[in-house]
């Protein structure tokens, strides 16, 4: 079976692969307009496998002349989350103009459950423990002992026994009180989860804005925590940072790309749209020590109660 891919249409005639259609896949493609001074562009994404390509989504960008370029550059960014949601972001001259999330989980194999093997092993241990307990119980069960009957010499003389007292008169049966009327206890009100300030840090490789596998796993857990709050209950801020090396302009762009990559993944995983996504270049370093510069290549995610 041919590998599934996400592709973008070029020149209304051919398809160019963007990324593999699989969980955690990420892709980027640089595009431009077909003609100079074009005012509108249509970007179409397809699922390519065996047979005819399948249209997934179509995006329209208007007023391209506002960028003051005869043929402005267009960047297409895609990211498929672990839950099977395709996050699409379109930039024109480094400005985000389209953000969309598409459910592609129906084209992906079921997610493996990491706890299934653990649960099965635990179940086997429980069954084995019950079997051992039953075996030990069967071995330790005492044999029944019979009490020997009294011999005739040990049988007491009926004449020596005191006469039994006459039976007491039977008392009337007690009156059963009528049950009191029972009412269902009031149900407690369901309170919304309390919001406390929390912060997480995601680290990146040098000069890269792509999420590592470890970062994606961590972001999946963070997204589940953020999504547990009610809409409008929290303020979500995402800030990108760089190490203090290289040209300043490059650090500014890279820190913003890192923050946007985290924001896109969280939204694709079910978290709400962030209230703020920004890049601080290397203005807020953790350390200046050469052997610890990797701690500066990071994105910080913060949630706080909405005001």
GROMACS .gro file of C-alpha atoms in nm:
model
  307
    1UNK     CA    1   0.000   0.000   0.000
    2UNK     CA    2   0.143   0.339  -0.103
    3UNK     CA    3   0.227   0.583   0.173
    4UNK     CA    4  -0.036   0.852   0.224
    5UNK     CA    5   0.074   1.212   0.186
    6UNK     CA    6  -0.055   1.566   0.216
    7UNK     CA    7   0.004   1.758  -0.108
    8UNK     CA    8  -0.057   2.113  -0.233
    9UNK     CA    9  -0.169   2.204  -0.583
   10UNK     CA   10   0.080   2.407  -0.791
   11UNK     CA   11  -0.009   2.600  -1.110
   12UNK     CA   12  -0.357   2.438  -1.113
   13UNK     CA   13  -0.197   2.133  -1.270
   14UNK     CA   14   0.037   1.936  -1.043
   15UNK     CA   15   0.064   1.828  -0.682
   16UNK     CA   16   0.368   1.874  -0.462
   17UNK     CA   17   0.404   1.667  -0.144
   18UNK     CA   18   0.410   1.865   0.180
   19UNK     CA   19   0.434   1.592   0.443
   20UNK     CA   20   0.353   1.229   0.512
   21UNK     CA   21  -0.002   1.166   0.638
   22UNK     CA   22   0.092   1.024   0.977
   23UNK     CA   23   0.079   1.130   1.340
   24UNK     CA   24   0.345   1.380   1.440
   25UNK     CA   25   0.441   1.461   1.078
   26UNK     CA   26   0.531   1.820   0.996
   27UNK     CA   27   0.596   1.993   0.663
   28UNK     CA   28   0.665   2.331   0.505
   29UNK     CA   29   0.649   2.449   0.143
   30UNK     CA   30   0.738   2.788  -0.008
   31UNK     CA   31   0.488   2.913  -0.266
   32UNK     CA   32   0.430   3.226  -0.472
   33UNK     CA   33   0.165   3.369  -0.701
   34UNK     CA   34   0.125   3.250  -1.059
   35UNK     CA   35   0.128   3.602  -1.205
   36UNK     CA   36   0.271   3.936  -1.097
   37UNK     CA   37   0.045   4.175  -0.904
   38UNK     CA   38  -0.205   3.898  -0.845
   39UNK     CA   39  -0.475   4.010  -0.601
   40UNK     CA   40  -0.606   3.670  -0.493
   41UNK     CA   41  -0.463   3.321  -0.444
   42UNK     CA   42  -0.633   2.987  -0.381
   43UNK     CA   43  -0.441   2.716  -0.197
   44UNK     CA   44  -0.580   2.363  -0.221
   45UNK     CA   45  -0.466   2.069  -0.008
   46UNK     CA   46  -0.511   1.706  -0.113
   47UNK     CA   47  -0.475   1.363   0.039
   48UNK     CA   48  -0.267   1.152  -0.198
   49UNK     CA   49  -0.269   0.774  -0.171
   50UNK     CA   50  -0.375   0.511  -0.422
   51UNK     CA   51  -0.618   0.627  -0.686
   52UNK     CA   52  -0.755   0.978  -0.737
   53UNK     CA   53  -0.626   1.251  -0.501
   54UNK     CA   54  -0.887   1.361  -0.247
   55UNK     CA   55  -0.945   1.731  -0.179
   56UNK     CA   56  -0.915   1.805   0.193
   57UNK     CA   57  -0.951   2.183   0.206
   58UNK     CA   58  -0.930   2.499  -0.001
   59UNK     CA   59  -0.802   2.832   0.133
   60UNK     CA   60  -0.849   3.173  -0.029
   61UNK     CA   61  -0.614   3.468   0.032
   62UNK     CA   62  -0.748   3.808  -0.075
   63UNK     CA   63  -0.592   4.154  -0.112
   64UNK     CA   64  -0.242   4.031  -0.187
   65UNK     CA   65  -0.158   4.380  -0.317
   66UNK     CA   66  -0.147   4.506   0.043
   67UNK     CA   67   0.193   4.344   0.083
   68UNK     CA   68   0.345   4.577  -0.181
   69UNK     CA   69   0.518   4.295  -0.367
   70UNK     CA   70   0.466   4.200  -0.729
   71UNK     CA   71   0.490   3.833  -0.637
   72UNK     CA   72   0.475   3.797  -0.258
   73UNK     CA   73   0.619   3.488  -0.093
   74UNK     CA   74   0.369   3.243   0.061
   75UNK     CA   75   0.467   2.982   0.317
   76UNK     CA   76   0.252   2.676   0.391
   77UNK     CA   77   0.306   2.507   0.729
   78UNK     CA   78   0.139   2.180   0.830
   79UNK     CA   79   0.145   1.971   1.146
   80UNK     CA   80  -0.046   1.650   1.226
   81UNK     CA   81  -0.109   1.600   1.598
   82UNK     CA   82  -0.110   1.268   1.785
   83UNK     CA   83  -0.489   1.287   1.795
   84UNK     CA   84  -0.509   1.303   1.414
   85UNK     CA   85  -0.581   1.673   1.355
   86UNK     CA   86  -0.404   1.855   1.072
   87UNK     CA   87  -0.308   2.213   1.165
   88UNK     CA   88  -0.261   2.438   0.861
   89UNK     CA   89  -0.102   2.782   0.870
   90UNK     CA   90  -0.047   3.013   0.570
   91UNK     CA   91   0.190   3.307   0.586
   92UNK     CA   92   0.238   3.587   0.334
   93UNK     CA   93   0.565   3.774   0.378
   94UNK     CA   94   0.600   3.618   0.726
   95UNK     CA   95   0.251   3.736   0.832
   96UNK     CA   96  -0.006   3.470   0.927
   97UNK     CA   97  -0.319   3.508   0.711
   98UNK     CA   98  -0.489   3.167   0.750
   99UNK     CA   99  -0.506   2.919   1.039
  100UNK     CA  100  -0.723   2.610   1.014
  101UNK     CA  101  -0.751   2.266   1.175
  102UNK     CA  102  -0.874   1.965   0.976
  103UNK     CA  103  -0.968   1.625   1.119
  104UNK     CA  104  -0.777   1.354   0.928
  105UNK     CA  105  -0.800   1.084   1.194
  106UNK     CA  106  -1.021   0.869   0.968
  107UNK     CA  107  -0.723   0.818   0.736
  108UNK     CA  108  -0.485   0.710   1.014
  109UNK     CA  109  -0.446   0.375   1.191
  110UNK     CA  110  -0.583   0.358   1.547
  111UNK     CA  111  -0.360   0.506   1.814
  112UNK     CA  112  -0.179   0.248   2.027
  113UNK     CA  113  -0.265   0.260   2.394
  114UNK     CA  114   0.059   0.252   2.596
  115UNK     CA  115  -0.126   0.138   2.904
  116UNK     CA  116  -0.279  -0.169   2.737
  117UNK     CA  117   0.030  -0.386   2.785
  118UNK     CA  118   0.065  -0.270   3.145
  119UNK     CA  119  -0.301  -0.342   3.217
  120UNK     CA  120  -0.276  -0.688   3.062
  121UNK     CA  121   0.032  -0.768   3.268
  122UNK     CA  122  -0.139  -0.645   3.583
  123UNK     CA  123  -0.444  -0.859   3.504
  124UNK     CA  124  -0.226  -1.167   3.458
  125UNK     CA  125  -0.058  -1.099   3.793
  126UNK     CA  126  -0.397  -1.068   3.965
  127UNK     CA  127  -0.520  -1.394   3.810
  128UNK     CA  128  -0.200  -1.572   3.905
  129UNK     CA  129  -0.226  -1.436   4.259
  130UNK     CA  130  -0.583  -1.562   4.292
  131UNK     CA  131  -0.478  -1.904   4.169
  132UNK     CA  132  -0.198  -1.928   4.424
  133UNK     CA  133  -0.430  -1.811   4.703
  134UNK     CA  134  -0.691  -2.071   4.613
  135UNK     CA  135  -0.426  -2.343   4.597
  136UNK     CA  136  -0.289  -2.254   4.939
  137UNK     CA  137  -0.637  -2.235   5.085
  138UNK     CA  138  -0.715  -2.584   4.952
  139UNK     CA  139  -0.401  -2.726   5.113
  140UNK     CA  140  -0.447  -2.558   5.451
  141UNK     CA  141  -0.818  -2.644   5.502
  142UNK     CA  142  -0.848  -2.838   5.831
  143UNK     CA  143  -1.020  -3.175   5.832
  144UNK     CA  144  -1.352  -3.196   6.012
  145UNK     CA  145  -1.336  -3.363   6.357
  146UNK     CA  146  -1.626  -3.560   6.502
  147UNK     CA  147  -1.717  -3.536   6.870
  148UNK     CA  148  -1.755  -3.884   7.021
  149UNK     CA  149  -2.106  -3.964   7.146
  150UNK     CA  150  -2.157  -4.007   7.521
  151UNK     CA  151  -2.142  -4.364   7.645
  152UNK     CA  152  -2.417  -4.502   7.859
  153UNK     CA  153  -2.203  -4.449   8.172
  154UNK     CA  154  -2.166  -4.083   8.087
  155UNK     CA  155  -2.535  -4.030   8.017
  156UNK     CA  156  -2.686  -3.827   8.305
  157UNK     CA  157  -2.972  -3.971   8.503
  158UNK     CA  158  -3.296  -3.809   8.398
  159UNK     CA  159  -3.423  -3.820   8.757
  160UNK     CA  160  -3.130  -3.612   8.881
  161UNK     CA  161  -3.210  -3.331   8.642
  162UNK     CA  162  -3.405  -3.030   8.762
  163UNK     CA  163  -3.744  -2.987   8.603
  164UNK     CA  164  -3.752  -2.743   8.320
  165UNK     CA  165  -3.925  -2.412   8.400
  166UNK     CA  166  -4.259  -2.352   8.233
  167UNK     CA  167  -4.238  -2.161   7.910
  168UNK     CA  168  -4.292  -1.786   7.941
  169UNK     CA  169  -4.604  -1.647   7.783
  170UNK     CA  170  -4.546  -1.524   7.433
  171UNK     CA  171  -4.517  -1.147   7.411
  172UNK     CA  172  -4.708  -0.964   7.140
  173UNK     CA  173  -4.503  -0.897   6.829
  174UNK     CA  174  -4.348  -0.549   6.827
  175UNK     CA  175  -4.516  -0.292   6.611
  176UNK     CA  176  -4.324  -0.213   6.304
  177UNK     CA  177  -4.291   0.165   6.277
  178UNK     CA  178  -4.407   0.310   5.951
  179UNK     CA  179  -4.111   0.420   5.742
  180UNK     CA  180  -4.060   0.792   5.728
  181UNK     CA  181  -4.093   0.959   5.392
  182UNK     CA  182  -3.756   0.955   5.222
  183UNK     CA  183  -3.638   1.234   5.003
  184UNK     CA  184  -3.350   1.228   4.763
  185UNK     CA  185  -3.056   1.426   4.902
  186UNK     CA  186  -2.978   1.740   4.706
  187UNK     CA  187  -2.716   1.687   4.438
  188UNK     CA  188  -2.400   1.890   4.491
  189UNK     CA  189  -2.334   2.153   4.230
  190UNK     CA  190  -2.053   2.071   3.986
  191UNK     CA  191  -1.782   2.327   4.036
  192UNK     CA  192  -1.548   2.430   3.758
  193UNK     CA  193  -1.184   2.335   3.794
  194UNK     CA  194  -0.989   2.592   3.992
  195UNK     CA  195  -0.728   2.775   3.786
  196UNK     CA  196  -0.379   2.809   3.925
  197UNK     CA  197  -0.083   2.963   3.749
  198UNK     CA  198   0.120   2.696   3.570
  199UNK     CA  199   0.422   2.706   3.341
  200UNK     CA  200   0.585   2.450   3.113
  201UNK     CA  201   0.904   2.471   2.908
  202UNK     CA  202   0.969   2.304   2.571
  203UNK     CA  203   1.327   2.285   2.442
  204UNK     CA  204   1.456   2.300   2.082
  205UNK     CA  205   1.765   2.200   1.892
  206UNK     CA  206   2.011   2.473   1.780
  207UNK     CA  207   1.882   2.690   1.493
  208UNK     CA  208   1.568   2.478   1.459
  209UNK     CA  209   1.197   2.543   1.515
  210UNK     CA  210   1.080   2.184   1.459
  211UNK     CA  211   0.936   1.997   1.754
  212UNK     CA  212   1.119   1.685   1.864
  213UNK     CA  213   0.928   1.365   1.938
  214UNK     CA  214   0.979   1.418   2.309
  215UNK     CA  215   0.845   1.773   2.278
  216UNK     CA  216   0.535   1.652   2.094
  217UNK     CA  217   0.462   1.392   2.363
  218UNK     CA  218   0.498   1.656   2.634
  219UNK     CA  219   0.278   1.904   2.443
  220UNK     CA  220   0.008   1.638   2.404
  221UNK     CA  221  -0.012   1.606   2.784
  222UNK     CA  222  -0.004   1.985   2.828
  223UNK     CA  223  -0.288   2.028   2.576
  224UNK     CA  224  -0.506   1.783   2.770
  225UNK     CA  225  -0.448   1.984   3.088
  226UNK     CA  226  -0.528   2.316   2.920
  227UNK     CA  227  -0.838   2.175   2.748
  228UNK     CA  228  -0.978   2.063   3.085
  229UNK     CA  229  -1.065   2.424   3.175
  230UNK     CA  230  -1.384   2.597   3.069
  231UNK     CA  231  -1.368   2.837   2.769
  232UNK     CA  232  -1.264   3.182   2.884
  233UNK     CA  233  -1.150   3.054   3.224
  234UNK     CA  234  -0.777   3.090   3.157
  235UNK     CA  235  -0.532   3.320   2.983
  236UNK     CA  236  -0.281   3.129   2.767
  237UNK     CA  237   0.052   3.291   2.675
  238UNK     CA  238   0.324   3.130   2.461
  239UNK     CA  239   0.669   3.290   2.439
  240UNK     CA  240   0.967   3.180   2.227
  241UNK     CA  241   1.334   3.235   2.313
  242UNK     CA  242   1.678   3.183   2.155
  243UNK     CA  243   2.036   3.147   2.269
  244UNK     CA  244   2.240   3.471   2.246
  245UNK     CA  245   2.432   3.366   1.935
  246UNK     CA  246   2.400   3.462   1.567
  247UNK     CA  247   2.252   3.776   1.408
  248UNK     CA  248   1.976   3.959   1.594
  249UNK     CA  249   1.724   3.947   1.308
  250UNK     CA  250   1.764   3.571   1.278
  251UNK     CA  251   1.708   3.527   1.653
  252UNK     CA  252   1.387   3.731   1.643
  253UNK     CA  253   1.244   3.527   1.356
  254UNK     CA  254   1.350   3.194   1.508
  255UNK     CA  255   1.202   3.270   1.850
  256UNK     CA  256   0.869   3.359   1.688
  257UNK     CA  257   0.873   3.043   1.474
  258UNK     CA  258   0.933   2.829   1.783
  259UNK     CA  259   0.644   2.993   1.969
  260UNK     CA  260   0.414   2.950   1.669
  261UNK     CA  261   0.509   2.583   1.629
  262UNK     CA  262   0.406   2.518   1.990
  263UNK     CA  263   0.083   2.717   1.951
  264UNK     CA  264  -0.012   2.525   1.635
  265UNK     CA  265   0.047   2.188   1.800
  266UNK     CA  266  -0.154   2.276   2.112
  267UNK     CA  267  -0.450   2.393   1.903
  268UNK     CA  268  -0.437   2.082   1.688
  269UNK     CA  269  -0.441   1.875   2.010
  270UNK     CA  270  -0.756   2.046   2.140
  271UNK     CA  271  -0.629   2.345   2.338
  272UNK     CA  272  -0.792   2.687   2.279
  273UNK     CA  273  -0.633   2.962   2.072
  274UNK     CA  274  -0.359   3.135   2.275
  275UNK     CA  275  -0.419   3.488   2.400
  276UNK     CA  276  -0.062   3.581   2.311
  277UNK     CA  277   0.209   3.425   2.093
  278UNK     CA  278   0.535   3.616   2.085
  279UNK     CA  279   0.911   3.581   2.039
  280UNK     CA  280   1.165   3.750   2.264
  281UNK     CA  281   1.477   3.667   2.061
  282UNK     CA  282   1.756   3.631   2.323
  283UNK     CA  283   1.637   3.922   2.540
  284UNK     CA  284   1.542   3.693   2.831
  285UNK     CA  285   1.820   3.434   2.859
  286UNK     CA  286   1.830   3.172   3.131
  287UNK     CA  287   2.210   3.166   3.134
  288UNK     CA  288   2.516   3.300   2.951
  289UNK     CA  289   2.734   3.000   3.034
  290UNK     CA  290   2.860   2.841   2.714
  291UNK     CA  291   2.803   2.481   2.826
  292UNK     CA  292   2.442   2.562   2.925
  293UNK     CA  293   2.328   2.768   2.626
  294UNK     CA  294   2.084   2.491   2.530
  295UNK     CA  295   1.860   2.604   2.817
  296UNK     CA  296   1.791   2.927   2.626
  297UNK     CA  297   1.654   2.750   2.318
  298UNK     CA  298   1.305   2.716   2.456
  299UNK     CA  299   0.937   2.806   2.448
  300UNK     CA  300   0.755   2.887   2.771
  301UNK     CA  301   0.384   2.810   2.806
  302UNK     CA  302   0.196   2.990   3.082
  303UNK     CA  303  -0.165   2.975   3.198
  304UNK     CA  304  -0.325   3.200   3.457
  305UNK     CA  305  -0.679   3.287   3.564
  306UNK     CA  306  -0.852   3.504   3.306
  307UNK     CA  307  -0.913   3.856   3.429
   0.00000   0.00000   0.00000
